[in-house]
PDB file of C-alpha atoms in Angstrom:
ATOM      1  CA  MET I 779     -15.315  -3.487 222.754  1.00  0.00           C
ATOM      2  CA  GLU I 780     -14.174   0.023 223.566  1.00  0.00           C
ATOM      3  CA  LEU I 781     -14.605   2.733 220.969  1.00  0.00           C
ATOM      4  CA  ALA I 782     -11.449   3.990 219.303  1.00  0.00           C
ATOM      5  CA  GLU I 783     -10.142   7.236 220.772  1.00  0.00           C
ATOM      6  CA  SER I 784     -10.873   9.065 217.515  1.00  0.00           C
ATOM      7  CA  HIS I 785     -14.546   8.104 217.720  1.00  0.00           C
ATOM      8  CA  ASN I 786     -14.755   9.113 221.374  1.00  0.00           C
ATOM      9  CA  LYS I 787     -13.501  12.550 220.347  1.00  0.00           C
ATOM     10  CA  LYS I 788     -15.804  12.645 217.319  1.00  0.00           C
ATOM     11  CA  PHE I 789     -18.918  12.157 219.450  1.00  0.00           C
ATOM     12  CA  ALA I 790     -17.773  14.049 222.538  1.00  0.00           C
ATOM     13  CA  PHE I 791     -20.042  16.946 221.545  1.00  0.00           C
ATOM     14  CA  LEU I 792     -23.093  14.675 221.929  1.00  0.00           C
ATOM     15  CA  VAL I 793     -22.052  13.508 225.384  1.00  0.00           C
ATOM     16  CA  GLU I 794     -21.420  17.118 226.413  1.00  0.00           C
ATOM     17  CA  ALA I 795     -24.745  18.231 224.951  1.00  0.00           C
ATOM     18  CA  ALA I 796     -26.638  15.469 226.763  1.00  0.00           C
ATOM     19  CA  CYS I 797     -25.186  16.506 230.111  1.00  0.00           C
ATOM     20  CA  ARG I 798     -25.804  20.172 229.366  1.00  0.00           C
ATOM     21  CA  LEU I 799     -29.445  19.410 228.563  1.00  0.00           C
ATOM     22  CA  GLY I 800     -29.950  17.693 231.910  1.00  0.00           C
ATOM     23  CA  ALA I 801     -28.843  14.081 231.562  1.00  0.00           C
ATOM     24  CA  ALA I 802     -27.223  12.423 234.570  1.00  0.00           C
ATOM     25  CA  ASP I 803     -24.770  10.550 232.329  1.00  0.00           C
ATOM     26  CA  ALA I 804     -24.153   9.761 228.667  1.00  0.00           C
ATOM     27  CA  LYS I 805     -21.837   7.465 226.748  1.00  0.00           C
ATOM     28  CA  VAL I 806     -21.253   6.420 223.145  1.00  0.00           C
ATOM     29  CA  ILE I 807     -21.022   2.666 222.576  1.00  0.00           C
ATOM     30  CA  PRO I 808     -20.797   0.392 219.529  1.00  0.00           C
ATOM     31  CA  ALA I 809     -24.290  -0.301 218.168  1.00  0.00           C
ATOM     32  CA  SER I 810     -23.409  -3.993 218.392  1.00  0.00           C
ATOM     33  CA  ASP I 811     -23.417  -3.621 222.203  1.00  0.00           C
ATOM     34  CA  VAL I 812     -27.146  -2.781 222.211  1.00  0.00           C
ATOM     35  CA  ILE I 813     -28.829  -5.941 223.486  1.00  0.00           C
ATOM     36  CA  VAL I 814     -32.082  -6.927 221.734  1.00  0.00           C
ATOM     37  CA  GLU I 815     -34.207  -9.779 223.083  1.00  0.00           C
ATOM     38  CA  ASN I 816     -37.526 -11.188 221.903  1.00  0.00           C
ATOM     39  CA  ARG I 817     -38.781 -11.588 225.469  1.00  0.00           C
ATOM     40  CA  VAL I 818     -38.670  -7.836 226.143  1.00  0.00           C
ATOM     41  CA  THR I 819     -41.766  -7.085 224.075  1.00  0.00           C
ATOM     42  CA  LEU I 820     -43.717  -9.676 226.078  1.00  0.00           C
ATOM     43  CA  LYS I 821     -43.661  -7.120 228.889  1.00  0.00           C
ATOM     44  CA  CYS I 822     -45.453  -4.698 226.563  1.00  0.00           C
ATOM     45  CA  ARG I 823     -48.143  -7.274 225.814  1.00  0.00           C
ATOM     46  CA  ALA I 824     -48.512  -8.640 229.328  1.00  0.00           C
ATOM     47  CA  GLY I 825     -47.532  -5.755 231.585  1.00  0.00           C
ATOM     48  CA  CYS I 826     -48.385  -2.413 229.964  1.00  0.00           C
ATOM     49  CA  ILE I 827     -51.738  -0.616 229.891  1.00  0.00           C
ATOM     50  CA  GLY I 828     -50.694   1.125 226.662  1.00  0.00           C
ATOM     51  CA  TYR I 829     -50.273  -1.998 224.526  1.00  0.00           C
ATOM     52  CA  GLY I 830     -52.007  -1.557 221.170  1.00  0.00           C
ATOM     53  CA  LYS I 831     -53.097   1.977 222.055  1.00  0.00           C
ATOM     54  CA  LYS I 832     -50.197   3.963 220.584  1.00  0.00           C
ATOM     55  CA  LEU I 833     -48.632   3.899 217.123  1.00  0.00           C
ATOM     56  CA  THR I 834     -45.182   4.129 218.721  1.00  0.00           C
ATOM     57  CA  CYS I 835     -45.749   0.894 220.651  1.00  0.00           C
ATOM     58  CA  PRO I 836     -46.291  -2.778 219.740  1.00  0.00           C
ATOM     59  CA  PRO I 837     -47.831  -4.163 217.633  1.00  0.00           C
ATOM     60  CA  TYR I 838     -47.305  -1.103 215.374  1.00  0.00           C
ATOM     61  CA  VAL I 839     -43.498  -0.923 215.550  1.00  0.00           C
ATOM     62  CA  PRO I 840     -40.715  -3.188 214.243  1.00  0.00           C
ATOM     63  CA  THR I 841     -40.486  -6.583 215.939  1.00  0.00           C
ATOM     64  CA  PRO I 842     -37.238  -7.510 217.715  1.00  0.00           C
ATOM     65  CA  ASP I 843     -36.193  -9.545 214.658  1.00  0.00           C
ATOM     66  CA  ASN I 844     -36.916  -6.613 212.342  1.00  0.00           C
ATOM     67  CA  PHE I 845     -35.087  -4.255 214.653  1.00  0.00           C
ATOM     68  CA  ARG I 846     -31.981  -6.459 214.820  1.00  0.00           C
ATOM     69  CA  ASN I 847     -31.669  -6.039 211.055  1.00  0.00           C
ATOM     70  CA  ILE I 848     -32.092  -2.279 211.357  1.00  0.00           C
ATOM     71  CA  LEU I 849     -29.599  -2.065 214.216  1.00  0.00           C
ATOM     72  CA  SER I 850     -26.972  -3.916 212.167  1.00  0.00           C
ATOM     73  CA  GLU I 851     -26.904  -0.944 209.763  1.00  0.00           C
ATOM     74  CA  TYR I 852     -25.775   1.429 212.539  1.00  0.00           C
ATOM     75  CA  ARG I 853     -22.273   1.745 213.947  1.00  0.00           C
ATOM     76  CA  TYR I 854     -22.782   3.641 217.201  1.00  0.00           C
ATOM     77  CA  ALA I 855     -25.335   4.459 219.862  1.00  0.00           C
ATOM     78  CA  LEU I 856     -25.477   7.185 222.487  1.00  0.00           C
ATOM     79  CA  LEU I 857     -26.834   5.958 225.823  1.00  0.00           C
ATOM     80  CA  VAL I 858     -28.371   8.700 227.940  1.00  0.00           C
ATOM     81  CA  LYS I 859     -29.323   8.336 231.591  1.00  0.00           C
ATOM     82  CA  PHE I 860     -31.915  10.532 233.262  1.00  0.00           C
ATOM     83  CA  ILE I 861     -33.094  10.636 236.872  1.00  0.00           C
ATOM     84  CA  SER I 862     -36.809  10.946 237.549  1.00  0.00           C
ATOM     85  CA  PRO I 863     -37.736  13.508 240.213  1.00  0.00           C
ATOM     86  CA  ALA I 864     -40.421  11.125 241.474  1.00  0.00           C
ATOM     87  CA  GLU I 865     -39.797   9.085 244.587  1.00  0.00           C
ATOM     88  CA  ALA I 866     -41.882   6.512 246.414  1.00  0.00           C
ATOM     89  CA  GLU I 867     -41.448   4.432 249.535  1.00  0.00           C
ATOM     90  CA  PRO I 868     -40.285   0.836 248.931  1.00  0.00           C
ATOM     91  CA  ASP I 869     -43.648  -0.609 249.961  1.00  0.00           C
ATOM     92  CA  VAL I 870     -45.364   1.588 247.329  1.00  0.00           C
ATOM     93  CA  ILE I 871     -42.925   1.296 244.430  1.00  0.00           C
ATOM     94  CA  CYS I 872     -42.946  -2.502 244.631  1.00  0.00           C
ATOM     95  CA  SER I 873     -46.628  -2.525 243.543  1.00  0.00           C
ATOM     96  CA  ILE I 874     -46.934   0.887 241.938  1.00  0.00           C
ATOM     97  CA  TYR I 875     -49.290  -0.156 239.116  1.00  0.00           C
ATOM     98  CA  LYS I 876     -51.578  -2.104 241.446  1.00  0.00           C
ATOM     99  CA  TYR I 877     -51.925   0.802 243.845  1.00  0.00           C
ATOM    100  CA  TRP I 878     -52.411   3.236 240.959  1.00  0.00           C
ATOM    101  CA  LEU I 879     -55.013   1.293 238.985  1.00  0.00           C
ATOM    102  CA  ASP I 880     -56.753  -1.073 241.411  1.00  0.00           C
ATOM    103  CA  PRO I 881     -59.910   0.594 242.788  1.00  0.00           C
ATOM    104  CA  THR I 882     -59.743  -1.690 245.829  1.00  0.00           C
ATOM    105  CA  ALA I 883     -56.222  -0.577 246.779  1.00  0.00           C
ATOM    106  CA  PRO I 884     -55.809   1.023 250.247  1.00  0.00           C
ATOM    107  CA  ALA I 885     -56.538   4.739 250.017  1.00  0.00           C
ATOM    108  CA  ASP I 886     -53.179   5.845 251.418  1.00  0.00           C
ATOM    109  CA  MET I 887     -51.299   3.625 248.959  1.00  0.00           C
ATOM    110  CA  LYS I 888     -53.402   4.915 246.070  1.00  0.00           C
ATOM    111  CA  VAL I 889     -52.657   8.521 247.024  1.00  0.00           C
ATOM    112  CA  ALA I 890     -48.926   7.753 247.222  1.00  0.00           C
ATOM    113  CA  ALA I 891     -48.983   5.992 243.846  1.00  0.00           C
ATOM    114  CA  GLU I 892     -50.886   8.844 242.209  1.00  0.00           C
ATOM    115  CA  LYS I 893     -48.388  11.360 243.601  1.00  0.00           C
ATOM    116  CA  PHE I 894     -45.503   9.274 242.279  1.00  0.00           C
ATOM    117  CA  TRP I 895     -46.910   9.197 238.730  1.00  0.00           C
ATOM    118  CA  LYS I 896     -47.833  12.884 238.811  1.00  0.00           C
ATOM    119  CA  ASP I 897     -44.289  13.806 239.864  1.00  0.00           C
ATOM    120  CA  HIS I 898     -42.822  11.375 237.345  1.00  0.00           C
ATOM    121  CA  PHE I 899     -44.840  12.555 234.346  1.00  0.00           C
ATOM    122  CA  ASN I 900     -44.413  16.234 235.216  1.00  0.00           C
ATOM    123  CA  GLY I 901     -40.708  15.851 235.809  1.00  0.00           C
ATOM    124  CA  THR I 902     -39.820  13.670 232.834  1.00  0.00           C
ATOM    125  CA  GLY I 903     -41.809  15.554 230.209  1.00  0.00           C
ATOM    126  CA  SER I 904     -38.641  17.264 228.981  1.00  0.00           C
ATOM    127  CA  PHE I 905     -36.682  14.040 228.416  1.00  0.00           C
ATOM    128  CA  ALA I 906     -38.151  13.194 224.994  1.00  0.00           C
ATOM    129  CA  PRO I 907     -37.510  16.743 223.672  1.00  0.00           C
ATOM    130  CA  MET I 908     -33.923  16.407 224.923  1.00  0.00           C
ATOM    131  CA  MET I 909     -33.476  13.251 222.875  1.00  0.00           C
ATOM    132  CA  LEU I 910     -34.944  14.989 219.820  1.00  0.00           C
ATOM    133  CA  GLU I 911     -32.428  17.790 220.298  1.00  0.00           C
ATOM    134  CA  LEU I 912     -29.582  15.264 220.457  1.00  0.00           C
ATOM    135  CA  GLU I 913     -30.945  13.644 217.306  1.00  0.00           C
ATOM    136  CA  ARG I 914     -30.954  17.048 215.606  1.00  0.00           C
ATOM    137  CA  LEU I 915     -27.385  17.750 216.678  1.00  0.00           C
ATOM    138  CA  ALA I 916     -26.196  14.372 215.412  1.00  0.00           C
ATOM    139  CA  PHE I 917     -28.050  14.845 212.126  1.00  0.00           C
ATOM    140  CA  ASN I 918     -26.524  18.267 211.539  1.00  0.00           C
ATOM    141  CA  ALA I 919     -23.069  16.865 212.316  1.00  0.00           C
ATOM    142  CA  GLY I 920     -23.271  14.524 209.336  1.00  0.00           C
ATOM    143  CA  ASN I 921     -25.295  11.570 210.594  1.00  0.00           C
ATOM    144  CA  PRO I 922     -28.370  11.570 208.311  1.00  0.00           C
ATOM    145  CA  PHE I 923     -29.930   8.454 209.853  1.00  0.00           C
ATOM    146  CA  ALA I 924     -29.510   9.477 213.489  1.00  0.00           C
ATOM    147  CA  LEU I 925     -32.639   8.367 215.333  1.00  0.00           C
ATOM    148  CA  ALA I 926     -33.697   8.794 218.936  1.00  0.00           C
ATOM    149  CA  PHE I 927     -35.530   6.249 221.050  1.00  0.00           C
ATOM    150  CA  VAL I 928     -37.179   7.391 224.265  1.00  0.00           C
ATOM    151  CA  ASN I 929     -37.917   5.990 227.687  1.00  0.00           C
ATOM    152  CA  GLY I 930     -41.615   5.425 228.206  1.00  0.00           C
ATOM    153  CA  SER I 931     -44.524   5.583 225.815  1.00  0.00           C
ATOM    154  CA  CYS I 932     -45.403   8.679 223.803  1.00  0.00           C
ATOM    155  CA  ARG I 933     -47.360  11.405 225.619  1.00  0.00           C
ATOM    156  CA  LEU I 934     -47.928  13.849 222.769  1.00  0.00           C
ATOM    157  CA  CYS I 935     -51.644  13.085 222.365  1.00  0.00           C
ATOM    158  CA  GLU I 936     -54.266  12.266 224.951  1.00  0.00           C
ATOM    159  CA  THR I 937     -55.565   9.609 222.555  1.00  0.00           C
ATOM    160  CA  CYS I 938     -53.323   8.290 219.794  1.00  0.00           C
ATOM    161  CA  ASN I 939     -54.669   8.194 216.232  1.00  0.00           C
ATOM    162  CA  VAL I 940     -54.466   4.397 216.125  1.00  0.00           C
ATOM    163  CA  LYS I 941     -57.786   4.049 214.292  1.00  0.00           C
ATOM    164  CA  GLY I 942     -56.613   6.465 211.608  1.00  0.00           C
ATOM    165  CA  GLY I 943     -53.347   4.571 211.309  1.00  0.00           C
ATOM    166  CA  LEU I 944     -51.146   7.676 210.980  1.00  0.00           C
ATOM    167  CA  CYS I 945     -49.265   9.571 213.689  1.00  0.00           C
ATOM    168  CA  ILE I 946     -50.258  13.240 213.708  1.00  0.00           C
ATOM    169  CA  HIS I 947     -46.891  14.276 215.212  1.00  0.00           C
ATOM    170  CA  PRO I 948     -44.391  12.225 213.163  1.00  0.00           C
ATOM    171  CA  THR I 949     -41.555  14.715 213.601  1.00  0.00           C
ATOM    172  CA  GLN I 950     -41.844  14.522 217.399  1.00  0.00           C
ATOM    173  CA  ALA I 951     -43.096  11.041 218.240  1.00  0.00           C
ATOM    174  CA  ARG I 952     -40.410   8.438 218.916  1.00  0.00           C
ATOM    175  CA  ILE I 953     -40.467   4.748 219.803  1.00  0.00           C
ATOM    176  CA  PRO I 954     -39.589   3.538 223.326  1.00  0.00           C
ATOM    177  CA  GLU I 955     -36.507   1.283 223.330  1.00  0.00           C
ATOM    178  CA  HIS I 956     -38.252  -1.658 224.953  1.00  0.00           C
ATOM    179  CA  ALA I 957     -40.989  -1.576 222.293  1.00  0.00           C
ATOM    180  CA  VAL I 958     -38.511  -2.964 219.729  1.00  0.00           C
ATOM    181  CA  GLY I 959     -36.936  -5.426 222.162  1.00  0.00           C
ATOM    182  CA  ILE I 960     -33.987  -3.485 223.589  1.00  0.00           C
ATOM    183  CA  ASN I 961     -33.044  -4.783 227.030  1.00  0.00           C
ATOM    184  CA  MET I 962     -31.933  -1.477 228.515  1.00  0.00           C
ATOM    185  CA  VAL I 963     -30.978  -2.961 231.885  1.00  0.00           C
ATOM    186  CA  ALA I 964     -28.528  -5.349 230.205  1.00  0.00           C
ATOM    187  CA  THR I 965     -27.351  -2.753 227.662  1.00  0.00           C
ATOM    188  CA  ALA I 966     -26.657  -0.186 230.378  1.00  0.00           C
ATOM    189  CA  ALA I 967     -24.813  -2.747 232.496  1.00  0.00           C
ATOM    190  CA  LYS I 968     -22.643  -3.755 229.526  1.00  0.00           C
ATOM    191  CA  ALA I 969     -21.825  -0.079 228.968  1.00  0.00           C
ATOM    192  CA  LYS I 970     -20.768   0.220 232.646  1.00  0.00           C
ATOM    193  CA  MET I 971     -23.476   2.755 233.440  1.00  0.00           C
ATOM    194  CA  PRO I 972     -25.965   0.423 235.164  1.00  0.00           C
ATOM    195  CA  ILE I 973     -29.559   1.187 236.110  1.00  0.00           C
ATOM    196  CA  THR I 974     -30.543   0.490 239.721  1.00  0.00           C
ATOM    197  CA  PHE I 975     -33.167  -2.255 239.576  1.00  0.00           C
ATOM    198  CA  PRO I 976     -35.399  -2.916 241.433  1.00  0.00           C
ATOM    199  CA  VAL I 977     -36.028   0.807 241.765  1.00  0.00           C
ATOM    200  CA  LYS I 978     -34.766   2.504 244.904  1.00  0.00           C
ATOM    201  CA  GLY I 979     -35.457   6.166 245.531  1.00  0.00           C
ATOM    202  CA  HIS I 980     -35.608   8.079 242.259  1.00  0.00           C
ATOM    203  CA  PRO I 981     -35.997   5.856 239.159  1.00  0.00           C
ATOM    204  CA  GLU I 982     -33.083   5.870 236.709  1.00  0.00           C
ATOM    205  CA  LEU I 983     -34.260   6.072 233.105  1.00  0.00           C
ATOM    206  CA  MET I 984     -32.310   5.281 229.942  1.00  0.00           C
ATOM    207  CA  ALA I 985     -32.790   6.608 226.413  1.00  0.00           C
ATOM    208  CA  LEU I 986     -30.839   5.836 223.271  1.00  0.00           C
ATOM    209  CA  LEU I 987     -29.760   7.592 220.091  1.00  0.00           C
ATOM    210  CA  LEU I 988     -28.645   5.509 217.114  1.00  0.00           C
ATOM    211  CA  ILE I 989     -25.837   7.118 215.106  1.00  0.00           C
ATOM    212  CA  ASP I 990     -24.875   5.959 211.655  1.00  0.00           C
TER     213      ASP I 990
END
């Protein structure tokens, strides 16, 4: 369902701000178009080295069922697309975690994987602050429950205060979309701003801002 013209105009300042801050694209959609699936968080449990190690990741964040209830209280969402500066050859990107973490991986592949992640982390470090700025702008425009979700796990601390049970940067730390079950590939496709997957060239990353 397309947003009414009045709402497109109302949130145009957020789309403009996102592009000004460095986003490749941005679009406001109905919150009901955000696709949440239980299977998404299985990838956190079975495919992520950060599972259980960060308070912004499962099992410390709302489950997909919990999040569906939360999402139903929002009317709109701002989708924001970023482009990572990192790039890897197809034969490296197809097994990027294996080449990065496996000590038995071929040396040349390991070097390529390490370069990819170094470029990626260095180049995408500003994306979360951008989403916080968009959250601030939405809040100050009369959306008191505006809340940003970020692509990728939190990088604020070298070791998260999981044992203490409290985030030491609560005003800056935000939850990754997939951690609460958002299928960003499907959501982006539905919004007609698809993510290229499997990755080719520079990875396309999506973030999301809920607007009440």
